[in-house]
């Protein structure tokens, strides 16, 4: 696959910039990734990184509250932001005539966001509604991304709830926000990505014009979040009063995607062999063969593959009828993993996974939002935006032996088992 | 927080020596590249729309087969259950391919194919690397003309469907949607988006096979192909593959719906809910109506995008909700305007009050020129971004085709939006956004909600 050209430079204030021109449609994507996520939250402030993301939309020196939304949308654009374990991103996708405006908007809030008590209180309410919508009032809310980490991990950064507890959210102060911004939202702690219909030289000068005078600040040393893999099987049960059926999640540790990307990708292929498509091992066995689960899935990373640094998670999740014992589901997964560990996948299985990935990557690159965000997160986490374009080739190079080794490493005595029980035990 | 030992105050952070800076003007917008396309009807009656967009070596495919219940009422009708089993088994076997064969052949060309059904249509959607376009079409031909709906697959999918229906009906948004559809349309088949578990359990393979033969028909159906292929070549390939797909008669389109009329909101109790679903509906306009563009802009101003009055009021000012929006839903022979918000139980009644206030304000007080311009530019720009990928464009075009429209509606829409005046927006707002034009449902915990909803009025509490 032809590699689109990438241009990369760093401003004197430390801001890293990636430009990815493509003139196939007159639209442009702009994103800023900050190197801080919910793993950096101190104890007593769960959910703070996400709450702060909301505040970054609430006005800056040049823009009143609500102005950011209006300027993006009246330019014909769309926007959003999201908080991950290791980073927080902000993006806009707009008709390319609005490129300079988008850069201005991102620069203004990087330079001088307006953080007020009124906006903080308002956004605490909004975030609480977001948590009610996505977790508290919904069956399987937070499954598995909030519920599995405390079983697999023991340290606070890795194990805590990234959406946050209401008490912690309510205790957040304006001064907490100021401290967080000063520490983590320095230009040297961020990556700016511009993709789509752009002229490289003009864009460089626009980036310099708008971001060049954001003052440099010290960038905090990033702590290691490493912790040992479980020494035995760790189990936990969670009662979900809204769930109509039991569910389970198996969580395993996987190689560091930064230092061992090839090893990591073997697990991505393994996930495809296990659950991608009707012919995959676990779909065949659990859904169509034994017919003991309603749905099954497997994958790297609780937010998707290559979306976090070490330590990252491989998970298998399933929802099953109450008359199927959870041990039966786990035993079937273990059997299929054992078969793969002993015999490896077939060449045909590998070819299927590879071809689907090539196609999936093409389709993701075709959506400007995912391309912009993918380039930005790859640059921030791995220092290599081009990793995005190299993935199909790297996945194609994963061998059957590597997949077998990955399956073998998913050991029952070093994993987390999360069991979700309906409040009434599940009724037929 | 001890992230750093010393830091600036929030006030210090919020200002610089230079002070506020001016917003840059928009540049000159480059026009979208002309899309070469073909829109034609094959001998078997299938309409094919093929569009070249060559940004990536992939081809996207969307097939829409009108698949309505021929009966006038969903009461006593097994159509929804049979259609659901059909959609879940159509890709599980043909005379020459097993379920695994289908998945394997598609996977090897980077492809996938999926089938879903609703009260209006059976949709088969897929994609593949462009080098696998012929394989994708051949699998599609095979399942359309030769799906066997194997007995063991029917049995397993039936059982699985029963479980999945249970799962779906535990989701608050599904509970609210079903209640709203029943409230608006009663026993009209359009309201039945999901069959009952006991109706699914009795569906037989013979019934599914018979439904496939009678209703999976090319005449009345449309296939959209978007990708790195010449449109004429794509049509030739489709004709070569699907020319053998024939059948008596025409795929069944849903009969028109009764227009939504304003009235009391129905209350649905959900014990212990910590959040409520507010779902309101009023009458809308279909895309061919000359007033549609004005209504589209009125809807954006009301709640159709983030910079709307509803979002600014109940989210950004009052913090009642994370998500609030309004949007058109195109229905057979017409359209509805839908308003959705999920709010904490304690503020549900207040959120409903504010929603009605914004409805009244939009219908009675003309929006400003600036509001209309903002909404207009968003409508034009977001159309550009939403259709800038092959998949986005294919999905947009198949929805248009379902309304009898083609690519010229899409290419001509920015100009129609550009011509809308403030007066036209005010005029449609008065008729379509009047609080009295809306009805709907509220789902939530009666213990918390009832006293306040009763005080507010306009809500039928049983």
XYZ file of N, CA and C in Angstrom, chain A residues 200-345:
438
model
N 1.155 22.320 2.255
C 2.108 22.105 3.344
C 2.771 23.409 3.790
N 3.296 24.184 2.838
C 4.019 25.394 3.241
C 3.100 26.405 3.914
N 1.925 26.590 3.347
C 0.986 27.545 3.942
C 0.569 27.078 5.334
N 0.334 25.788 5.466
C -0.091 25.270 6.767
C 1.005 25.444 7.806
N 2.256 25.192 7.388
C 3.375 25.406 8.320
C 3.378 26.842 8.844
N 3.167 27.807 7.929
C 3.233 29.191 8.390
C 2.015 29.540 9.248
N 0.863 28.936 8.944
C -0.313 29.175 9.793
C -0.125 28.571 11.183
N 0.482 27.402 11.241
C 0.739 26.766 12.533
C 1.664 27.655 13.344
N 2.695 28.159 12.674
C 3.647 29.025 13.362
C 2.966 30.313 13.842
N 2.130 30.870 12.976
C 1.437 32.116 13.314
C 0.567 31.956 14.566
N -0.157 30.854 14.657
C -1.116 30.728 15.757
C -0.553 30.046 17.002
N 0.337 29.068 16.815
C 0.849 28.342 17.980
C 2.237 28.828 18.408
N 2.896 29.593 17.516
C 4.294 29.947 17.760
C 4.497 30.710 19.063
N 3.519 31.551 19.455
C 3.739 32.336 20.668
C 3.038 31.767 21.903
N 2.633 30.509 21.826
C 2.206 29.858 23.067
C 3.492 29.613 23.858
N 3.620 30.213 25.053
C 4.911 30.098 25.745
C 5.244 28.653 26.103
N 6.533 28.354 25.992
C 6.989 27.024 26.408
C 6.867 26.915 27.928
N 6.519 25.730 28.394
C 6.528 25.463 29.842
C 7.218 24.118 30.041
N 7.702 23.871 31.248
C 8.334 22.568 31.486
C 7.324 21.448 31.257
N 7.799 20.342 30.708
C 6.940 19.180 30.487
C 7.202 18.190 31.610
N 6.138 17.722 32.267
C 6.368 16.818 33.402
C 6.984 15.497 32.937
N 7.850 14.956 33.766
C 8.390 13.629 33.474
C 7.237 12.642 33.540
N 7.134 11.789 32.532
C 6.015 10.834 32.531
C 6.397 9.643 33.397
N 5.608 9.370 34.435
C 5.975 8.234 35.287
C 5.698 6.919 34.565
N 6.366 5.876 34.985
C 6.037 4.544 34.474
C 4.810 4.040 35.227
N 3.868 3.491 34.504
C 2.701 2.893 35.148
C 2.825 1.377 35.219
N 4.032 0.900 34.933
C 4.250 -0.553 34.900
C 3.900 -1.189 36.243
N 3.332 -2.349 36.179
C 3.152 -3.158 37.373
C 3.208 -4.618 36.952
N 3.483 -5.487 37.927
C 3.648 -6.904 37.604
C 2.336 -7.518 37.120
N 2.477 -8.526 36.275
C 1.307 -9.293 35.845
C 0.782 -10.076 37.043
N -0.504 -10.436 37.022
C -1.054 -11.199 38.149
C -0.260 -12.488 38.378
N -0.077 -12.829 39.654
C 0.660 -14.051 39.983
C -0.260 -15.277 39.973
N -1.526 -15.023 40.014
C -2.486 -16.126 39.946
C -3.727 -15.603 39.254
N -4.788 -16.405 39.251
C -6.023 -15.889 38.651
C -6.702 -14.972 39.669
N -7.092 -13.783 39.217
C -7.819 -12.860 40.093
C -9.279 -12.834 39.651
N -10.159 -12.984 40.608
C -11.587 -13.027 40.266
C -12.360 -11.941 41.002
N -13.402 -11.451 40.348
C -14.302 -10.520 41.019
C -15.688 -10.668 40.421
N -16.673 -10.402 41.267
C -18.056 -10.429 40.790
C -18.649 -9.045 40.894
N -19.480 -8.708 39.933
C -20.143 -7.415 39.948
C -21.627 -7.668 39.700
N -22.459 -7.094 40.544
C -23.900 -7.247 40.336
C -24.430 -6.046 39.558
N -25.087 -6.350 38.466
C -25.650 -5.301 37.602
C -27.164 -5.444 37.657
N -27.815 -4.517 38.361
C -29.257 -4.698 38.591
C -30.074 -4.486 37.318
N -29.464 -3.916 36.284
C -30.216 -3.685 35.047
C -29.996 -4.776 34.002
N -28.958 -5.603 34.202
C -28.606 -6.582 33.167
C -29.596 -7.740 33.139
N -30.063 -8.130 31.967
C -30.982 -9.269 31.888
C -30.263 -10.616 31.867
N -28.983 -10.633 31.619
C -28.242 -11.894 31.513
C -26.849 -11.743 32.105
N -26.249 -12.851 32.513
C -24.878 -12.769 33.021
C -23.887 -12.433 31.900
N -22.734 -11.922 32.299
C -21.678 -11.633 31.343
C -20.343 -11.911 32.017
N -19.325 -12.096 31.219
C -18.005 -12.243 31.811
C -16.964 -11.582 30.934
N -15.877 -11.188 31.592
C -14.737 -10.642 30.860
C -13.476 -11.293 31.395
N -12.636 -11.778 30.493
C -11.324 -12.286 30.858
C -10.317 -11.232 30.452
N -9.428 -10.873 31.371
C -8.426 -9.862 31.059
C -7.027 -10.425 31.216
N -6.163 -10.131 30.254
C -4.783 -10.619 30.268
C -3.851 -9.455 29.971
N -2.602 -9.602 30.379
C -1.591 -8.602 30.056
C -0.946 -8.938 28.713
N -0.551 -7.921 27.993
C 0.087 -8.120 26.688
C 1.362 -7.297 26.606
N 2.220 -7.586 25.603
C 3.504 -6.881 25.536
C 3.336 -5.373 25.372
N 4.372 -4.648 25.774
C 4.422 -3.199 25.653
C 4.400 -2.806 24.168
N 3.372 -2.090 23.731
C 3.298 -1.754 22.300
C 4.407 -0.800 21.857
N 5.032 -0.119 22.802
C 6.098 0.814 22.427
C 7.394 0.060 22.131
N 7.752 -0.860 23.028
C 9.049 -1.531 22.864
C 8.944 -2.863 22.135
N 7.745 -3.425 22.077
C 7.601 -4.751 21.455
C 6.400 -4.766 20.523
N 6.410 -3.873 19.543
C 5.192 -3.739 18.730
C 4.875 -5.025 17.971
N 5.903 -5.737 17.490
C 5.626 -6.994 16.775
C 4.940 -8.005 17.691
N 5.461 -8.100 18.917
C 4.853 -9.016 19.879
C 3.408 -8.621 20.176
N 3.180 -7.319 20.283
C 1.831 -6.811 20.553
C 0.884 -7.182 19.412
N 1.390 -7.005 18.163
C 0.507 -7.235 17.018
C 0.102 -8.700 16.872
N 0.904 -9.600 17.409
C 0.508 -11.019 17.371
C -0.822 -11.201 18.102
N -1.028 -10.409 19.161
C -2.292 -10.498 19.898
C -3.458 -9.887 19.117
N -3.122 -8.905 18.302
C -4.169 -8.311 17.473
C -4.644 -9.335 16.431
N -3.694 -10.056 15.861
C -4.057 -11.124 14.919
C -4.817 -12.228 15.654
N -4.333 -12.561 16.847
C -5.026 -13.586 17.630
C -6.486 -13.187 17.874
N -6.718 -11.925 18.195
C -8.092 -11.455 18.427
C -8.947 -11.682 17.185
N -8.362 -11.410 15.998
C -9.086 -11.639 14.748
C -9.399 -13.108 14.543
N -8.408 -13.957 14.793
C -8.610 -15.404 14.636
C -9.694 -15.888 15.596
N -9.765 -15.305 16.767
C -10.725 -15.764 17.780
C -12.152 -15.301 17.500
N -12.331 -14.029 17.102
C -13.724 -13.536 17.088
C -14.129 -12.729 15.866
N -13.255 -12.577 14.866
C -13.653 -11.740 13.737
C -14.321 -12.577 12.646
N -15.608 -12.466 12.526
C -16.324 -13.156 11.456
C -16.890 -14.498 11.884
N -17.863 -14.976 11.115
C -18.552 -16.225 11.430
C -17.612 -17.428 11.462
N -16.512 -17.355 10.708
C -15.610 -18.502 10.656
C -14.555 -18.481 11.755
N -14.558 -17.451 12.603
C -13.527 -17.343 13.635
C -13.755 -18.402 14.719
N -12.685 -18.692 15.480
C -12.720 -19.822 16.415
C -13.815 -19.706 17.478
N -13.878 -18.564 18.138
C -14.851 -18.474 19.239
C -16.279 -18.263 18.735
N -16.446 -17.584 17.605
C -17.805 -17.483 17.035
C -18.304 -18.886 16.683
N -17.425 -19.647 16.017
C -17.800 -20.995 15.622
C -18.146 -21.852 16.831
N -17.268 -21.816 17.816
C -17.425 -22.711 18.958
C -18.548 -22.256 19.896
N -18.500 -21.000 20.331
C -19.391 -20.560 21.408
C -20.769 -20.128 20.912
N -20.793 -19.492 19.728
C -22.069 -18.963 19.235
C -22.788 -20.004 18.384
N -22.073 -20.558 17.403
C -22.743 -21.439 16.454
C -22.648 -22.918 16.818
N -21.538 -23.334 17.429
C -21.356 -24.746 17.765
C -22.070 -25.105 19.060
N -21.433 -24.802 20.197
C -22.043 -25.123 21.489
C -23.279 -24.268 21.767
N -23.370 -23.131 21.090
C -24.482 -22.191 21.306
C -24.669 -21.878 22.789
N -23.577 -21.473 23.452
C -23.676 -21.168 24.887
C -23.506 -19.683 25.192
N -23.241 -18.871 24.185
C -23.200 -17.422 24.429
C -24.055 -16.697 23.387
N -24.485 -15.502 23.760
C -25.271 -14.686 22.832
C -24.323 -13.861 21.960
N -23.247 -13.377 22.579
C -22.255 -12.599 21.851
C -20.902 -12.814 22.484
N -19.878 -12.759 21.659
C -18.517 -12.890 22.171
C -17.619 -11.937 21.395
N -16.615 -11.405 22.073
C -15.669 -10.518 21.404
C -14.303 -10.636 22.049
N -13.265 -10.293 21.308
C -11.914 -10.286 21.867
C -11.151 -9.139 21.239
N -10.211 -8.583 21.977
C -9.446 -7.502 21.387
C -8.346 -7.000 22.293
N -7.457 -6.199 21.695
C -6.378 -5.561 22.436
C -6.840 -4.170 22.855
N -6.580 -3.828 24.105
C -6.859 -2.469 24.565
C -8.334 -2.286 24.861
N -8.651 -1.675 25.998
C -10.057 -1.505 26.352
C -10.694 -0.358 25.568
N -9.872 0.447 24.874
C -10.377 1.505 23.985
C -10.044 1.192 22.532
N -9.540 -0.011 22.263
C -9.084 -0.359 20.927
C -7.588 -0.588 20.934
N -7.078 -1.205 19.868
C -5.654 -1.530 19.830
C -4.782 -0.292 19.668
N -3.588 -0.334 20.244
C -2.600 0.739 20.108
C -3.146 2.081 20.577
N -3.982 2.055 21.597
C -4.571 3.275 22.142
C -4.026 3.573 23.529
N -3.056 2.788 23.978
C -2.469 3.021 25.301
C -1.034 2.511 25.288
N -0.259 3.023 26.250
C 1.087 2.482 26.441
C 0.991 1.291 27.385
N 2.146 0.793 27.804
C 2.189 -0.296 28.758
C 1.700 0.200 30.126
N 1.002 -0.548 30.923
C 0.487 -1.880 30.639
C -0.871 -1.826 29.918
N -1.015 -2.709 28.955
C -2.270 -2.762 28.187
C -2.924 -4.136 28.394
N -4.149 -4.237 27.924
C -5.009 -5.378 28.264
C -5.475 -6.115 27.014
N -5.462 -7.438 27.074
C -6.179 -8.244 26.080
C -7.430 -8.753 26.776
N -8.578 -8.615 26.120
C -9.791 -9.067 26.794
C -10.642 -9.945 25.899
N -11.322 -10.872 26.549
C -12.353 -11.683 25.894
C -13.629 -11.415 26.685
N -14.689 -11.020 26.006
C -15.948 -10.756 26.714
C -17.064 -11.592 26.111
N -18.018 -11.957 26.937
C -19.167 -12.723 26.446
C -20.383 -12.434 27.299
N -21.540 -12.480 26.671
C -22.818 -12.423 27.387
C -23.470 -13.778 27.164
N -23.946 -14.388 28.251
C -24.469 -15.757 28.108
C -25.775 -15.928 28.867
N -26.591 -16.901 28.440
C -27.865 -17.137 29.134
C -27.610 -17.621 30.561
N -28.543 -17.353 31.483
C -28.323 -17.721 32.893
C -28.227 -19.222 33.116
N -28.784 -20.020 32.219
C -28.709 -21.471 32.457
C -27.370 -22.065 31.991
N -26.510 -21.247 31.429
C -25.169 -21.726 31.063
C -24.204 -21.328 32.175
N -23.571 -22.306 32.836
C -22.638 -21.933 33.907
C -21.443 -21.174 33.331
N -21.011 -20.152 34.055
C -19.912 -19.325 33.588
C -18.657 -20.176 33.374
N -18.483 -21.207 34.221
C -17.281 -22.041 34.075
C -17.258 -22.766 32.741
N -18.432 -23.052 32.223
C -18.489 -23.752 30.940
C -17.990 -22.838 29.816
N -18.351 -21.573 29.910
C -17.892 -20.618 28.904
C -16.374 -20.445 28.999
N -15.888 -20.269 30.228
C -14.442 -20.076 30.421
C -13.682 -21.305 29.928
N -14.189 -22.503 30.258
C -13.495 -23.729 29.854
C -13.421 -23.822 28.330
N -14.488 -23.430 27.648
C -14.491 -23.502 26.182
C -13.475 -22.518 25.596
N -13.396 -21.314 26.177
C -12.394 -20.341 25.710
C -10.998 -20.913 25.924
N -10.768 -21.475 27.108
C -9.444 -22.048 27.398
C -9.090 -23.173 26.425
N -10.064 -23.986 26.099
C -9.803 -25.082 25.154
C -9.399 -24.549 23.788
N -10.102 -23.524 23.347
C -9.767 -22.970 22.030
C -8.401 -22.296 22.054
N -8.073 -21.639 23.156
C -6.739 -21.048 23.277
C -5.665 -22.132 23.280
N -5.939 -23.238 23.964
C -4.980 -24.343 24.024
C -4.735 -24.930 22.630
N -5.820 -25.112 21.874
C -5.673 -25.633 20.501
C -4.788 -24.710 19.674
N -5.042 -23.409 19.805
C -4.236 -22.449 19.037
C -2.793 -22.433 19.526
N -2.607 -22.604 20.827
C -1.246 -22.612 21.375
C -0.480 -23.822 20.855
N -1.170 -24.942 20.695
C -0.481 -26.178 20.275
C -0.282 -26.250 18.771
N -1.285 -25.844 18.026
C -1.222 -26.048 16.568
C -1.115 -24.761 15.776
N -1.366 -23.642 16.412
C -1.321 -22.363 15.701
C -2.502 -22.219 14.751
N -2.707 -21.029 14.229
C -3.767 -20.836 13.231
C -3.294 -21.371 11.878
